[in-house]
Coordinates of C-alpha atoms in Angstrom, one line a residue:
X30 CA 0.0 0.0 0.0
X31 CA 1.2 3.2 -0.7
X32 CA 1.5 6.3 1.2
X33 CA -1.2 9.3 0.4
X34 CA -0.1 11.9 -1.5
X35 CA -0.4 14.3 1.6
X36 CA 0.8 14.3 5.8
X37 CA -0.5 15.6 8.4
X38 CA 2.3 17.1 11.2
X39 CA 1.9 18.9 14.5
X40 CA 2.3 22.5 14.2
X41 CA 5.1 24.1 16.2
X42 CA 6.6 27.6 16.9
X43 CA 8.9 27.5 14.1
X44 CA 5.9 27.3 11.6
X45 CA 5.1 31.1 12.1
X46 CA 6.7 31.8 8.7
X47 CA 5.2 29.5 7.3
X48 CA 1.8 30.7 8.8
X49 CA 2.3 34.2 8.0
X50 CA 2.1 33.8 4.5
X51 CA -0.9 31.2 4.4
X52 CA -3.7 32.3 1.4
X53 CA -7.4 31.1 2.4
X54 CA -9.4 34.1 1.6
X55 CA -10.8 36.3 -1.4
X56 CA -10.8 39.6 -0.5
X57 CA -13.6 40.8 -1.1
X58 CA -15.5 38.5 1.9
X59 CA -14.7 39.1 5.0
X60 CA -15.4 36.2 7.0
X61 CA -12.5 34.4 5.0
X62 CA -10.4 37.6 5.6
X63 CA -10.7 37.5 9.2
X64 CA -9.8 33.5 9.3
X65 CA -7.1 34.1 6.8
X66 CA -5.5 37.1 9.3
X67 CA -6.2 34.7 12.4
X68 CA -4.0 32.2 10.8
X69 CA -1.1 34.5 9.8
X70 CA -1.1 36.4 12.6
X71 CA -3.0 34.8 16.0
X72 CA -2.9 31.0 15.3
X73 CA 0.9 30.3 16.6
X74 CA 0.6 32.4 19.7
X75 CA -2.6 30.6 20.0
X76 CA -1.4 27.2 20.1
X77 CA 2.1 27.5 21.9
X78 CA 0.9 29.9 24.9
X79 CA 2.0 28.8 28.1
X80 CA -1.2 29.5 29.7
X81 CA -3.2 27.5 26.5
X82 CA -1.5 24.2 28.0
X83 CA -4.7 23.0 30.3
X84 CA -7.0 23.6 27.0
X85 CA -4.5 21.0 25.3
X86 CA -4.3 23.6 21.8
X87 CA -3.5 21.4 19.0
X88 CA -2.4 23.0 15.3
X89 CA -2.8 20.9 12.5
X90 CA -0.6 21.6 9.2
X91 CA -2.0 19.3 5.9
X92 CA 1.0 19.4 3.7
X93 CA 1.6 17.8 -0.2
X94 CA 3.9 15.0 0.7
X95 CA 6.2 15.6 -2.7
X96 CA 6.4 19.0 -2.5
X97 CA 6.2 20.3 1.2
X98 CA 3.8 22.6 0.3
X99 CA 1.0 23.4 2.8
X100 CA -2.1 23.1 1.8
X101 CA -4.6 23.3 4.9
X102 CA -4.4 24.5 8.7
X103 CA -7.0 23.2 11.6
X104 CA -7.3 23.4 15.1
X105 CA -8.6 22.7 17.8
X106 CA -9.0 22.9 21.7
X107 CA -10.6 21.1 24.6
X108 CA -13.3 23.3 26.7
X109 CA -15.8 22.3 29.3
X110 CA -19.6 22.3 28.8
X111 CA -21.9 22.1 31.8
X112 CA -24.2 19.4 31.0
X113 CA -28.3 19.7 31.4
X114 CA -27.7 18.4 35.0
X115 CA -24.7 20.6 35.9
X116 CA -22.3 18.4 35.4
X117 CA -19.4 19.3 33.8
X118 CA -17.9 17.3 30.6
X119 CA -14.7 17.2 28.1
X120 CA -16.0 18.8 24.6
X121 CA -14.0 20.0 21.7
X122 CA -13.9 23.6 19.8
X123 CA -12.6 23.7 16.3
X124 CA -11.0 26.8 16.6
X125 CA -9.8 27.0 12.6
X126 CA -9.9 24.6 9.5
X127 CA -9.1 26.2 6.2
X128 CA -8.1 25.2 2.8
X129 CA -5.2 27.1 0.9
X130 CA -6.8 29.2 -2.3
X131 CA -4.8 26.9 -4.7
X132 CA -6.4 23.4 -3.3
X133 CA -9.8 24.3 -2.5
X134 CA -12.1 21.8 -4.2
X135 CA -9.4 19.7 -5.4
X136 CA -9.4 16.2 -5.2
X137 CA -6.3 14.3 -5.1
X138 CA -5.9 11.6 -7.6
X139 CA -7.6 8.8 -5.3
X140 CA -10.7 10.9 -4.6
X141 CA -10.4 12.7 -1.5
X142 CA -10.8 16.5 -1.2
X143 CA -8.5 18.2 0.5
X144 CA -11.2 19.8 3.0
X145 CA -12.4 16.0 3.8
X146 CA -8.7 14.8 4.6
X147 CA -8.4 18.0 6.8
X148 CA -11.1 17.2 8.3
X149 CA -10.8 13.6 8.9
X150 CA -7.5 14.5 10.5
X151 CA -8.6 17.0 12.9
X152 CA -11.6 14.6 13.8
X153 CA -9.1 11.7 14.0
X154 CA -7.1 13.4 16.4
X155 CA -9.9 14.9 18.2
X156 CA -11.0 11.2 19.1
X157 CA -7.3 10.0 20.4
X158 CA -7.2 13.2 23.2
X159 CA -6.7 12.1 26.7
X160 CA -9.4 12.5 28.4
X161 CA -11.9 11.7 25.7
X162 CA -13.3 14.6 24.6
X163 CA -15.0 13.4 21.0
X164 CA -18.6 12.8 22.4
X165 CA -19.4 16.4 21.9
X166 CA -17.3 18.4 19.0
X167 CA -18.5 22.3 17.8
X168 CA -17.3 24.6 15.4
X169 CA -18.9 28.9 14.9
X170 CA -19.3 29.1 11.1
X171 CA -20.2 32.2 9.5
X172 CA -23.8 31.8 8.5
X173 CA -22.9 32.4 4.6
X174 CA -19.5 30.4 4.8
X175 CA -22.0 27.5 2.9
X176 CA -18.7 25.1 1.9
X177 CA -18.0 25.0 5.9
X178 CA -21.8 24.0 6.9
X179 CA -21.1 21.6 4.3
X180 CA -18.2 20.3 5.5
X181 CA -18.8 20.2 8.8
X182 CA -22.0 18.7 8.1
X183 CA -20.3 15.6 6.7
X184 CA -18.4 15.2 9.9
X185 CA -21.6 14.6 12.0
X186 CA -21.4 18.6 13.6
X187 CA -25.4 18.8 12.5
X188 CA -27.2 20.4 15.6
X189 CA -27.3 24.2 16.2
X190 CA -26.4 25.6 19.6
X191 CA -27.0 29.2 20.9
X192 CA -25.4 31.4 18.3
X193 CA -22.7 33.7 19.8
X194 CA -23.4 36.2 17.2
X195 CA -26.2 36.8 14.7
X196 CA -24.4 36.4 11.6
X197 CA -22.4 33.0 13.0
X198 CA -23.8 29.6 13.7
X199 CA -22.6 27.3 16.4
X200 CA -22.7 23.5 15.1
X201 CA -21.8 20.4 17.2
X202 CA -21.8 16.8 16.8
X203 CA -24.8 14.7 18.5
X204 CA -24.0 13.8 21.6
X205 CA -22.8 10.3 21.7
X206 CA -22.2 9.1 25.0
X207 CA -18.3 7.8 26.4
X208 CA -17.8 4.9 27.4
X209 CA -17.9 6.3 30.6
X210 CA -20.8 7.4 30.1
X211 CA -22.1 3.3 29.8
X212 CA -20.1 2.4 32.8
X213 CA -22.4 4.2 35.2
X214 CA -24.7 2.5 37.8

């Protein structure tokens, strides 16, 4: 079997230049502007802040495998929700996932888009945190950002919560329960 024509790596401190220069956005929409400007100029600081370390920040850098080049960021962090009984339990914000200009709705030559492989890797590594923290993941979406409803969509984030802001939408996954969660009496 062959490798895929892409990796996934942990981001680090010495991918800010690399960051800096990342292209996600056309101009002329904002939303993508202000993603595009968190990832050159917030995401690094984001992730490697001593403080972050409790919310276990992880960056996510989708690169071509021949070439090096990078072709999608992600990331994401663990928070805590209080549950309907006031409980508190492990969840997952996706702080970023974006797709390089240059790839966006390309498919590599087995079939797999380049959002759906970023994806897949963010939601991959989501699942392997310690503690779990996969039974309840959420992203804030811009309510015109259509390709991201879309996407996350396809990766089971399908219920609304309480927007934090009329023009964005909070989706999460359905709650699945942990395996802690069938242990209990």
């Amino acid at each position: 079997m062959s490798e895929p024509d892409w990796r996934i790596r942990s981001g680090r401190l010495a991918d800010r230049g690399l960051l800096s220069s990342f292209d996600c956005a056309n101009p002329a929409v904002e939303f993508e502007v202000e993603v595009e400007q968190f990832i050159r100029t917030q995401l690094i600081d984001w992730a490697t802040a001593p403080g972050a370390a409790d919310d276990d920040p992880r960056l996510l850098l989708a690169l071509v495998r021949a070439t090096g080049e990078l072709f999608g960021v992600a990331a994401h962090e663990r928070v805590i929700f209080q549950g309907s009984d006031d409980s508190p339990f492990n969840a997952t914000k996706l702080e970023v996932a974006a797709i390089a200009k240059p790839w966006q709705g390309y498919r590599f030559h087995t079939g797999e888009r380049t959002s759906d492989v970023l994806m897949s890797a963010v939601m991959t590594d989501v699942s392997a945190r310690v503690p779990p923290r996969d039974t309840r993941v959420f992203g804030i979406v811009h309510k015109d950002n259509q390709r991201s409803i879309a996407l996350c969509r396809r990766y089971g984030l399908v219920e609304e919560m309480s927007s934090p802001d009329p023009k964005y939408r909070r989706l999460v996954t359905a709650h699945r329960p942990s395996l802690r969660d069938h242990n209990r009496p």
